[in-house]
Structure formats: structure tokens, C-alpha cells
PDB file of C-alpha atoms in Angstrom:
ATOM      1  CA  VAL B 154     -25.637  15.445 -30.340  1.00 96.00           C
ATOM      2  CA  VAL B 155     -22.775  13.445 -28.853  1.00 96.00           C
ATOM      3  CA  ALA B 156     -20.910  13.427 -32.164  1.00 96.00           C
ATOM      4  CA  ALA B 157     -21.550  17.142 -32.690  1.00 96.00           C
ATOM      5  CA  CYS B 158     -20.210  18.002 -29.223  1.00 96.00           C
ATOM      6  CA  MET B 159     -17.095  15.925 -29.836  1.00 95.00           C
ATOM      7  CA  SER B 160     -16.341  17.347 -33.288  1.00 95.00           C
ATOM      8  CA  ASN B 161     -17.293  21.029 -32.855  1.00 96.00           C
ATOM      9  CA  GLY B 162     -16.362  23.827 -30.517  1.00 95.00           C
ATOM     10  CA  LEU B 163     -20.024  24.838 -30.386  1.00 97.00           C
ATOM     11  CA  CYS B 164     -23.116  22.646 -30.802  1.00 97.00           C
ATOM     12  CA  VAL B 165     -26.558  24.260 -31.009  1.00 97.00           C
ATOM     13  CA  LEU B 166     -29.536  22.032 -30.203  1.00 97.00           C
ATOM     14  CA  HIS B 167     -32.764  23.778 -31.132  1.00 97.00           C
ATOM     15  CA  GLY B 168     -36.433  22.893 -31.560  1.00 95.00           C
ATOM     16  CA  ALA B 169     -39.958  23.814 -30.544  1.00 93.00           C
ATOM     17  CA  GLU B 170     -41.053  24.042 -26.927  1.00 93.00           C
ATOM     18  CA  GLY B 171     -41.702  20.564 -25.588  1.00 91.00           C
ATOM     19  CA  ALA B 172     -39.661  18.832 -28.277  1.00 93.00           C
ATOM     20  CA  GLY B 173     -37.436  17.227 -25.643  1.00 92.00           C
ATOM     21  CA  LYS B 174     -34.289  19.321 -26.092  1.00 95.00           C
ATOM     22  CA  SER B 175     -33.353  19.354 -22.414  1.00 94.00           C
ATOM     23  CA  ALA B 176     -33.893  15.604 -22.096  1.00 92.00           C
ATOM     24  CA  VAL B 177     -31.693  14.935 -25.128  1.00 94.00           C
ATOM     25  CA  ALA B 178     -29.003  17.315 -23.834  1.00 96.00           C
ATOM     26  CA  LEU B 179     -29.083  15.601 -20.427  1.00 94.00           C
ATOM     27  CA  GLU B 180     -28.765  12.127 -21.948  1.00 94.00           C
ATOM     28  CA  ALA B 181     -25.891  13.292 -24.160  1.00 96.00           C
ATOM     29  CA  SER B 182     -24.177  14.846 -21.133  1.00 96.00           C
ATOM     30  CA  VAL B 183     -24.514  11.635 -19.128  1.00 95.00           C
ATOM     31  CA  PHE B 184     -23.177   9.589 -22.056  1.00 96.00           C
ATOM     32  CA  LEU B 185     -20.161  11.874 -22.464  1.00 96.00           C
ATOM     33  CA  ARG B 186     -19.487  12.055 -18.721  1.00 95.00           C
ATOM     34  CA  GLN B 187     -19.538   8.291 -18.316  1.00 95.00           C
ATOM     35  CA  ARG B 188     -16.944   7.999 -21.065  1.00 94.00           C
ATOM     36  CA  HIS B 189     -14.760  10.794 -19.666  1.00 94.00           C
ATOM     37  CA  ALA B 190     -14.961  12.592 -23.014  1.00 95.00           C
ATOM     38  CA  PHE B 191     -14.228  15.953 -21.352  1.00 95.00           C
ATOM     39  CA  ALA B 192     -11.300  15.731 -18.953  1.00 90.00           C
ATOM     40  CA  HIS B 193     -12.359  18.619 -16.711  1.00 92.00           C
ATOM     41  CA  GLY B 194     -16.032  17.781 -16.655  1.00 94.00           C
ATOM     42  CA  ILE B 195     -19.417  18.775 -18.034  1.00 96.00           C
ATOM     43  CA  PHE B 196     -21.222  21.708 -16.441  1.00 96.00           C
ATOM     44  CA  VAL B 197     -24.897  22.566 -16.933  1.00 96.00           C
ATOM     45  CA  VAL B 198     -25.944  26.224 -16.637  1.00 97.00           C
ATOM     46  CA  ASP B 199     -29.594  27.306 -16.841  1.00 97.00           C
ATOM     47  CA  LEU B 200     -29.811  30.716 -18.541  1.00 97.00           C
ATOM     48  CA  GLN B 201     -33.596  31.030 -18.526  1.00 96.00           C
ATOM     49  CA  GLY B 202     -34.550  34.716 -18.636  1.00 96.00           C
ATOM     50  CA  THR B 203     -30.901  35.800 -18.534  1.00 97.00           C
ATOM     51  CA  SER B 204     -29.478  38.110 -21.198  1.00 95.00           C
ATOM     52  CA  GLN B 205     -26.857  40.246 -19.412  1.00 96.00           C
ATOM     53  CA  VAL B 206     -23.337  38.932 -19.874  1.00 96.00           C
ATOM     54  CA  LYS B 207     -22.399  39.792 -16.267  1.00 96.00           C
ATOM     55  CA  LYS B 208     -25.222  37.605 -14.990  1.00 97.00           C
ATOM     56  CA  ILE B 209     -24.214  34.838 -17.395  1.00 97.00           C
ATOM     57  CA  LEU B 210     -20.627  35.074 -16.133  1.00 97.00           C
ATOM     58  CA  ALA B 211     -21.871  34.789 -12.557  1.00 97.00           C
ATOM     59  CA  LEU B 212     -23.931  31.689 -13.365  1.00 97.00           C
ATOM     60  CA  VAL B 213     -21.074  30.053 -15.265  1.00 96.00           C
ATOM     61  CA  SER B 214     -18.616  30.899 -12.459  1.00 96.00           C
ATOM     62  CA  SER B 215     -20.955  29.285  -9.955  1.00 96.00           C
ATOM     63  CA  ALA B 216     -21.348  26.149 -12.084  1.00 95.00           C
ATOM     64  CA  LEU B 217     -17.574  25.870 -12.458  1.00 93.00           C
ATOM     65  CA  ARG B 218     -17.118  26.600  -8.726  1.00 92.00           C
ATOM     66  CA  LEU B 219     -14.546  29.266  -9.436  1.00 91.00           C
ATOM     67  CA  ALA B 220     -12.917  30.711  -6.311  1.00 88.00           C
ATOM     68  CA  VAL B 221     -13.287  34.228  -7.731  1.00 91.00           C
ATOM     69  CA  PRO B 222     -16.391  34.839  -9.880  1.00 94.00           C
ATOM     70  CA  ALA B 223     -15.487  36.175 -13.326  1.00 95.00           C
ATOM     71  CA  GLN B 224     -16.460  39.783 -13.989  1.00 95.00           C
ATOM     72  CA  ARG B 225     -15.473  39.789 -17.666  1.00 94.00           C
ATOM     73  CA  SER B 226     -15.078  37.185 -20.381  1.00 94.00           C
ATOM     74  CA  SER B 227     -11.295  37.640 -20.171  1.00 93.00           C
ATOM     75  CA  ASP B 228     -11.437  36.827 -16.430  1.00 94.00           C
ATOM     76  CA  LEU B 229     -13.253  33.587 -17.207  1.00 94.00           C
ATOM     77  CA  VAL B 230     -10.756  32.659 -19.923  1.00 94.00           C
ATOM     78  CA  ARG B 231      -7.856  33.304 -17.562  1.00 93.00           C
ATOM     79  CA  GLN B 232      -9.322  31.055 -14.876  1.00 91.00           C
ATOM     80  CA  LEU B 233     -10.060  28.364 -17.452  1.00 89.00           C
ATOM     81  CA  ALA B 234      -6.409  28.287 -18.537  1.00 86.00           C
ATOM     82  CA  THR B 235      -5.764  25.224 -16.377  1.00 83.00           C
ATOM     83  CA  TYR B 236      -8.711  23.307 -17.824  1.00 83.00           C
ATOM     84  CA  ARG B 237      -7.608  20.860 -20.509  1.00 80.00           C
ATOM     85  CA  ARG B 238     -11.101  20.309 -21.835  1.00 90.00           C
ATOM     86  CA  CYS B 239     -14.604  20.836 -20.524  1.00 94.00           C
ATOM     87  CA  LEU B 240     -18.135  21.187 -21.884  1.00 96.00           C
ATOM     88  CA  LEU B 241     -20.551  23.943 -20.910  1.00 97.00           C
ATOM     89  CA  VAL B 242     -24.197  23.015 -21.467  1.00 98.00           C
ATOM     90  CA  LEU B 243     -26.054  26.322 -21.632  1.00 98.00           C
ATOM     91  CA  GLU B 244     -29.744  25.569 -21.182  1.00 97.00           C
ATOM     92  CA  ARG B 245     -32.638  27.826 -22.285  1.00 96.00           C
ATOM     93  CA  CYS B 246     -30.593  30.508 -24.037  1.00 96.00           C
ATOM     94  CA  GLU B 247     -33.574  32.220 -25.690  1.00 96.00           C
ATOM     95  CA  ALA B 248     -33.320  35.484 -23.728  1.00 96.00           C
ATOM     96  CA  ALA B 249     -29.609  35.899 -24.407  1.00 96.00           C
ATOM     97  CA  LEU B 250     -29.955  35.141 -28.123  1.00 94.00           C
ATOM     98  CA  THR B 251     -33.018  37.368 -28.503  1.00 94.00           C
ATOM     99  CA  ASN B 252     -32.307  40.347 -26.251  1.00 95.00           C
ATOM    100  CA  ALA B 253     -28.515  40.585 -26.426  1.00 95.00           C
ATOM    101  CA  PRO B 254     -27.360  38.538 -29.429  1.00 94.00           C
ATOM    102  CA  LYS B 255     -24.190  40.564 -30.109  1.00 94.00           C
ATOM    103  CA  GLN B 256     -22.983  40.578 -26.507  1.00 95.00           C
ATOM    104  CA  PHE B 257     -23.782  36.887 -26.038  1.00 96.00           C
ATOM    105  CA  SER B 258     -22.088  35.996 -29.330  1.00 95.00           C
ATOM    106  CA  TRP B 259     -18.912  37.884 -28.398  1.00 95.00           C
ATOM    107  CA  PHE B 260     -18.917  36.218 -24.981  1.00 96.00           C
ATOM    108  CA  LEU B 261     -19.141  32.778 -26.611  1.00 95.00           C
ATOM    109  CA  ALA B 262     -16.584  33.643 -29.288  1.00 95.00           C
ATOM    110  CA  THR B 263     -14.063  34.825 -26.686  1.00 94.00           C
ATOM    111  CA  VAL B 264     -14.446  31.830 -24.384  1.00 94.00           C
ATOM    112  CA  LEU B 265     -14.446  29.255 -27.170  1.00 94.00           C
ATOM    113  CA  ARG B 266     -11.517  30.809 -29.022  1.00 93.00           C
ATOM    114  CA  GLU B 267      -9.215  31.419 -26.061  1.00 92.00           C
ATOM    115  CA  SER B 268      -9.799  28.350 -23.894  1.00 92.00           C
ATOM    116  CA  HIS B 269     -10.243  24.593 -24.170  1.00 91.00           C
ATOM    117  CA  VAL B 270     -13.966  24.911 -23.493  1.00 93.00           C
ATOM    118  CA  SER B 271     -16.661  23.556 -25.797  1.00 96.00           C
ATOM    119  CA  ALA B 272     -20.311  24.548 -25.501  1.00 97.00           C
ATOM    120  CA  LEU B 273     -23.712  23.006 -26.119  1.00 98.00           C
ATOM    121  CA  LEU B 274     -26.484  25.602 -26.476  1.00 98.00           C
ATOM    122  CA  VAL B 275     -30.055  24.448 -25.884  1.00 97.00           C
ATOM    123  CA  THR B 276     -32.585  26.867 -27.334  1.00 97.00           C
ATOM    124  CA  ARG B 277     -35.812  27.088 -29.302  1.00 95.00           C
ATOM    125  CA  ALA B 278     -34.477  29.026 -32.272  1.00 92.00           C
ATOM    126  CA  PRO B 279     -31.406  28.392 -34.443  1.00 92.00           C
ATOM    127  CA  LEU B 280     -28.282  30.478 -33.973  1.00 92.00           C
ATOM    128  CA  PRO B 281     -28.805  33.911 -35.609  1.00 91.00           C
ATOM    129  CA  PRO B 282     -26.772  34.562 -38.790  1.00 91.00           C
ATOM    130  CA  ASP B 283     -24.765  37.358 -37.125  1.00 90.00           C
ATOM    131  CA  ALA B 284     -23.802  35.003 -34.304  1.00 91.00           C
ATOM    132  CA  HIS B 285     -22.628  32.466 -36.865  1.00 88.00           C
ATOM    133  CA  ILE B 286     -20.339  35.107 -38.349  1.00 90.00           C
ATOM    134  CA  VAL B 287     -18.896  36.166 -34.988  1.00 91.00           C
ATOM    135  CA  ILE B 288     -18.452  32.697 -33.513  1.00 92.00           C
ATOM    136  CA  GLY B 289     -17.818  30.717 -36.676  1.00 85.00           C
ATOM    137  CA  ALA B 290     -14.793  32.825 -37.623  1.00 83.00           C
ATOM    138  CA  ASP B 291     -12.627  30.825 -35.194  1.00 87.00           C
ATOM    139  CA  THR B 292     -14.842  27.995 -33.971  1.00 93.00           C
ATOM    140  CA  SER B 293     -16.554  25.115 -35.755  1.00 94.00           C
ATOM    141  CA  VAL B 294     -20.316  25.202 -35.210  1.00 95.00           C
ATOM    142  CA  GLY B 295     -22.718  22.268 -35.478  1.00 95.00           C
ATOM    143  CA  GLU B 296     -26.492  22.754 -35.423  1.00 96.00           C
ATOM    144  CA  ILE B 297     -29.081  20.085 -34.719  1.00 97.00           C
ATOM    145  CA  GLU B 298     -32.813  20.648 -35.007  1.00 96.00           C
ATOM    146  CA  LEU B 299     -34.935  18.413 -32.818  1.00 94.00           C
ATOM    147  CA  GLY B 300     -38.161  17.815 -34.710  1.00 93.00           C
ATOM    148  CA  THR B 301     -41.385  16.050 -33.851  1.00 93.00           C
ATOM    149  CA  LEU B 302     -41.619  12.365 -33.014  1.00 92.00           C
ATOM    150  CA  PRO B 303     -42.872   9.921 -35.640  1.00 93.00           C
ATOM    151  CA  HIS B 304     -46.248   8.544 -34.556  1.00 93.00           C
ATOM    152  CA  PRO B 305     -44.955   5.039 -33.623  1.00 92.00           C
ATOM    153  CA  HIS B 306     -42.226   6.603 -31.458  1.00 92.00           C
ATOM    154  CA  ALA B 307     -44.766   8.910 -29.812  1.00 92.00           C
ATOM    155  CA  ALA B 308     -46.970   5.879 -29.110  1.00 90.00           C
ATOM    156  CA  ARG B 309     -44.106   4.003 -27.437  1.00 91.00           C
ATOM    157  CA  LEU B 310     -43.198   7.082 -25.396  1.00 91.00           C
ATOM    158  CA  LEU B 311     -46.795   7.426 -24.203  1.00 90.00           C
ATOM    159  CA  LEU B 312     -46.955   3.761 -23.223  1.00 89.00           C
ATOM    160  CA  SER B 313     -43.648   3.903 -21.356  1.00 89.00           C
ATOM    161  CA  ALA B 314     -44.439   7.181 -19.581  1.00 89.00           C
ATOM    162  CA  ALA B 315     -47.942   6.050 -18.631  1.00 87.00           C
ATOM    163  CA  ARG B 316     -46.487   2.926 -17.026  1.00 87.00           C
ATOM    164  CA  ALA B 317     -44.032   5.098 -15.101  1.00 88.00           C
ATOM    165  CA  HIS B 318     -47.080   6.895 -13.698  1.00 84.00           C
ATOM    166  CA  GLY B 319     -48.674   3.570 -12.770  1.00 85.00           C
ATOM    167  CA  ARG B 320     -51.159   3.485 -15.624  1.00 81.00           C
ATOM    168  CA  SER B 321     -51.290   0.880 -18.411  1.00 78.00           C
ATOM    169  CA  ILE B 322     -53.077   1.605 -21.664  1.00 76.00           C
ATOM    170  CA  GLY B 323     -55.549  -0.756 -23.296  1.00 70.00           C
ATOM    171  CA  ARG B 324     -58.698  -0.443 -25.390  1.00 66.00           C
ATOM    172  CA  ALA B 325     -60.605   1.473 -22.711  1.00 70.00           C
ATOM    173  CA  GLN B 326     -57.787   3.986 -22.310  1.00 70.00           C
ATOM    174  CA  LEU B 327     -57.664   4.566 -26.066  1.00 69.00           C
ATOM    175  CA  ARG B 328     -61.347   5.537 -25.926  1.00 68.00           C
ATOM    176  CA  GLU B 329     -60.611   7.742 -22.908  1.00 67.00           C
ATOM    177  CA  LEU B 330     -57.752   9.476 -24.727  1.00 69.00           C
ATOM    178  CA  ALA B 331     -60.015  10.193 -27.666  1.00 64.00           C
ATOM    179  CA  GLY B 332     -62.473  12.014 -25.435  1.00 62.00           C
ATOM    180  CA  ARG B 333     -60.142  14.220 -23.398  1.00 59.00           C
ATOM    181  CA  PRO B 334     -58.431  17.547 -24.216  1.00 56.00           C
ATOM    182  CA  GLN B 335     -54.862  16.799 -25.160  1.00 49.00           C
ATOM    183  CA  ALA B 336     -51.967  18.207 -23.115  1.00 43.00           C
ATOM    184  CA  GLY B 337     -50.477  21.173 -24.898  1.00 42.00           C
ATOM    185  CA  GLN B 338     -53.347  21.296 -27.429  1.00 39.00           C
ATOM    186  CA  ALA B 339     -56.299  23.693 -27.651  1.00 31.00           C
ATOM    187  CA  GLU B 340     -58.655  21.232 -29.335  1.00 32.00           C
ATOM    188  CA  GLU B 341     -60.012  17.887 -28.239  1.00 30.00           C
ATOM    189  CA  GLY B 342     -58.896  14.745 -30.023  1.00 31.00           C
ATOM    190  CA  SER B 343     -61.518  12.820 -31.958  1.00 30.00           C
ATOM    191  CA  SER B 344     -62.304   9.136 -31.549  1.00 29.00           C
ATOM    192  CA  ALA B 345     -59.502   6.660 -31.967  1.00 31.00           C
ATOM    193  CA  GLY B 346     -60.102   3.645 -34.156  1.00 31.00           C
ATOM    194  CA  CYS B 347     -59.505   0.371 -32.328  1.00 31.00           C
ATOM    195  CA  SER B 348     -59.492  -3.197 -33.612  1.00 33.00           C
ATOM    196  CA  SER B 349     -60.982  -6.197 -31.858  1.00 33.00           C
ATOM    197  CA  ALA B 350     -57.706  -7.365 -30.397  1.00 33.00           C
ATOM    198  CA  SER B 351     -57.783  -9.111 -27.040  1.00 34.00           C
ATOM    199  CA  ASP B 352     -56.647  -7.253 -23.960  1.00 35.00           C
ATOM    200  CA  GLU B 353     -53.581  -9.495 -23.742  1.00 34.00           C
ATOM    201  CA  GLU B 354     -52.533  -8.598 -27.277  1.00 36.00           C
ATOM    202  CA  GLU B 355     -53.225  -4.928 -26.699  1.00 39.00           C
ATOM    203  CA  GLU B 356     -50.990  -4.858 -23.646  1.00 42.00           C
ATOM    204  CA  ASP B 357     -47.969  -5.873 -25.768  1.00 45.00           C
ATOM    205  CA  PRO B 358     -45.821  -2.708 -26.183  1.00 42.00           C
ATOM    206  CA  SER B 359     -43.102  -4.388 -28.268  1.00 47.00           C
ATOM    207  CA  VAL B 360     -42.037  -3.103 -31.662  1.00 40.00           C
ATOM    208  CA  GLY B 361     -44.837  -4.034 -34.061  1.00 42.00           C
ATOM    209  CA  GLY B 362     -47.192  -4.680 -31.129  1.00 79.00           C
ATOM    210  CA  ARG B 363     -50.848  -4.203 -31.944  1.00 83.00           C
ATOM    211  CA  LEU B 364     -51.381  -1.573 -29.287  1.00 83.00           C
ATOM    212  CA  VAL B 365     -48.483   0.509 -30.609  1.00 88.00           C
ATOM    213  CA  ARG B 366     -49.956   0.333 -34.123  1.00 88.00           C
ATOM    214  CA  GLU B 367     -53.447   1.232 -32.948  1.00 86.00           C
ATOM    215  CA  LEU B 368     -52.219   4.042 -30.738  1.00 88.00           C
ATOM    216  CA  ALA B 369     -49.969   5.422 -33.483  1.00 90.00           C
ATOM    217  CA  ALA B 370     -52.907   5.448 -35.894  1.00 89.00           C
ATOM    218  CA  SER B 371     -55.331   7.078 -33.451  1.00 87.00           C
ATOM    219  CA  GLU B 372     -56.372  10.672 -33.922  1.00 87.00           C
ATOM    220  CA  ALA B 373     -56.043  11.157 -30.164  1.00 84.00           C
ATOM    221  CA  LEU B 374     -52.283  10.639 -30.366  1.00 88.00           C
ATOM    222  CA  ARG B 375     -51.925  12.443 -33.682  1.00 90.00           C
ATOM    223  CA  ALA B 376     -53.539  15.500 -32.094  1.00 89.00           C
ATOM    224  CA  LEU B 377     -50.436  15.755 -29.888  1.00 91.00           C
ATOM    225  CA  GLY B 378     -48.462  16.607 -33.016  1.00 92.00           C
ATOM    226  CA  GLY B 379     -45.489  14.415 -32.164  1.00 93.00           C
ATOM    227  CA  ASN B 380     -44.500  16.844 -29.410  1.00 94.00           C
ATOM    228  CA  ALA B 381     -42.649  14.919 -26.694  1.00 93.00           C
ATOM    229  CA  GLY B 382     -43.724  17.342 -23.978  1.00 91.00           C
ATOM    230  CA  ALA B 383     -47.389  17.005 -24.936  1.00 91.00           C
ATOM    231  CA  VAL B 384     -47.090  13.209 -24.979  1.00 90.00           C
ATOM    232  CA  LEU B 385     -45.508  13.203 -21.506  1.00 90.00           C
ATOM    233  CA  GLY B 386     -48.180  15.613 -20.252  1.00 89.00           C
ATOM    234  CA  CYS B 387     -50.866  13.257 -21.501  1.00 87.00           C
ATOM    235  CA  ALA B 388     -49.204  10.327 -19.734  1.00 85.00           C
ATOM    236  CA  GLN B 389     -48.991  12.358 -16.519  1.00 86.00           C
ATOM    237  CA  ALA B 390     -52.688  13.216 -16.767  1.00 83.00           C
ATOM    238  CA  LEU B 391     -53.512   9.535 -17.149  1.00 76.00           C
ATOM    239  CA  GLY B 392     -51.422   8.819 -14.055  1.00 70.00           C
ATOM    240  CA  ALA B 393     -53.219  11.558 -12.102  1.00 68.00           C
ATOM    241  CA  ASP B 394     -56.562   9.975 -12.975  1.00 62.00           C
ATOM    242  CA  ARG B 395     -55.350   6.831 -11.238  1.00 58.00           C
ATOM    243  CA  ASP B 396     -54.743   8.629  -7.921  1.00 51.00           C
TER     244      ASP B 396
END
């Protein structure tokens, strides 16, 4: 994502709900900000439920702290004339891309073509073909699909997140996970297979650790489908049980 933002005028980060798009976009933004990659800053704008360009302009104007809110795309471009380079992170763009794809595409095309602004779109679906045509005529576009986590990575995420909620995971917790409805899933997970490792060995979360291998192989974790949001929800539920 960092490389795509640096080498393209527009980067589109897309993936299923709960895949971790916002978390990845936030981490990329922090990385770029710490390295002063965009001279005039990085601005995050949440477009959830917003499809009207006027409302989008108002939200962007507020994020940029413009003295006079832009009423048209040309107004925004004019006020951005003094910006050498900045990055707009447009979160949750589904409504704009679904309900007003042409208007949103022309808005992006105008801003990206006539200013030194780059944009990172965070959305569930890829950029529509028509938007590619409108925007891509003058701006390089990079698309990144955020897929599901491999099972070992999901296991490590669950262990780390559970600890953050004050809950460690051992053999007993693996059995508990197997018997509870999984966060974000309609069905219950089935029993997880566990070896006869000692509790001390099972508590080792390092790469290749026995607990990671057992957890990654368990049907309880596999039922989460590698969805980062579901894994975090499961960890939160474990933490709530501790309270």
C-alpha cells in the first residue's frame, strides 16, 4: 500500500468487510507521515453513507481545514494550488462508488489531474470499469485487494489480540473456542484437535510455536475464514468472558 501510494496518483484498497482495510490504511498513513512522504500532510476523510459530491466536498474541506469550504471540485483545486503534495485517504467509499459512480469519478479525476493531491480509496469493491476510464486517462491507478489471512497469521493475530484483552490462550481456551459461536459466523465451530503439549509449551506464541500450530489447525479458527475482523471479534469475546 505504501509503495502504491508513492507511485500512483490513486491507490484503491479493497476487500471484504472485516478484512482489515482500515487498519492497513491507517498503518500505511502513519508510516508515510513519519517519513514526511507527503509534504503537506495526510488527511483521512470518512465517506460512509455519503454519495453526493457537495457533501464529499464539505467533508474534504473540513479535513483540510480550508478557510472557505469548497462548493465545487474547481473550488477545491484552486485552494489546493498552494499544496505541493498531500494524500487524501477516503475511507468507506462504497456509497459514492455505488450510488453516484460517475459524479464521484469526475470529482476524483478533476482533483487528481489538476492538483498535487494523491488519493487512497478504502472500499469493499474494486474500482468500477467506467471509473477506471475516467480517472485513468490522466492518472496512474494502483489497486490492491486485501484477502483473507493465512491460518498461521490468523492464529498469531488471535493470540496477540486476546492478550491485549487480558486473556491468554491455552489448551482449555482451544476447547472453549471450539464450543462457541464464532464472531461474524452463523455456524458454530467444531472441536479443535489439541496435542498433549504442556501448558508452558502451549503458551509459546513464537513463530513455529506449538500453540500457533495447534490453533492454526483447529476447526474453531478455520471457521473464522481468515477474516481479520472475525478474529478480532473472537478475541474481544474472550476478553469479555474474563470480566
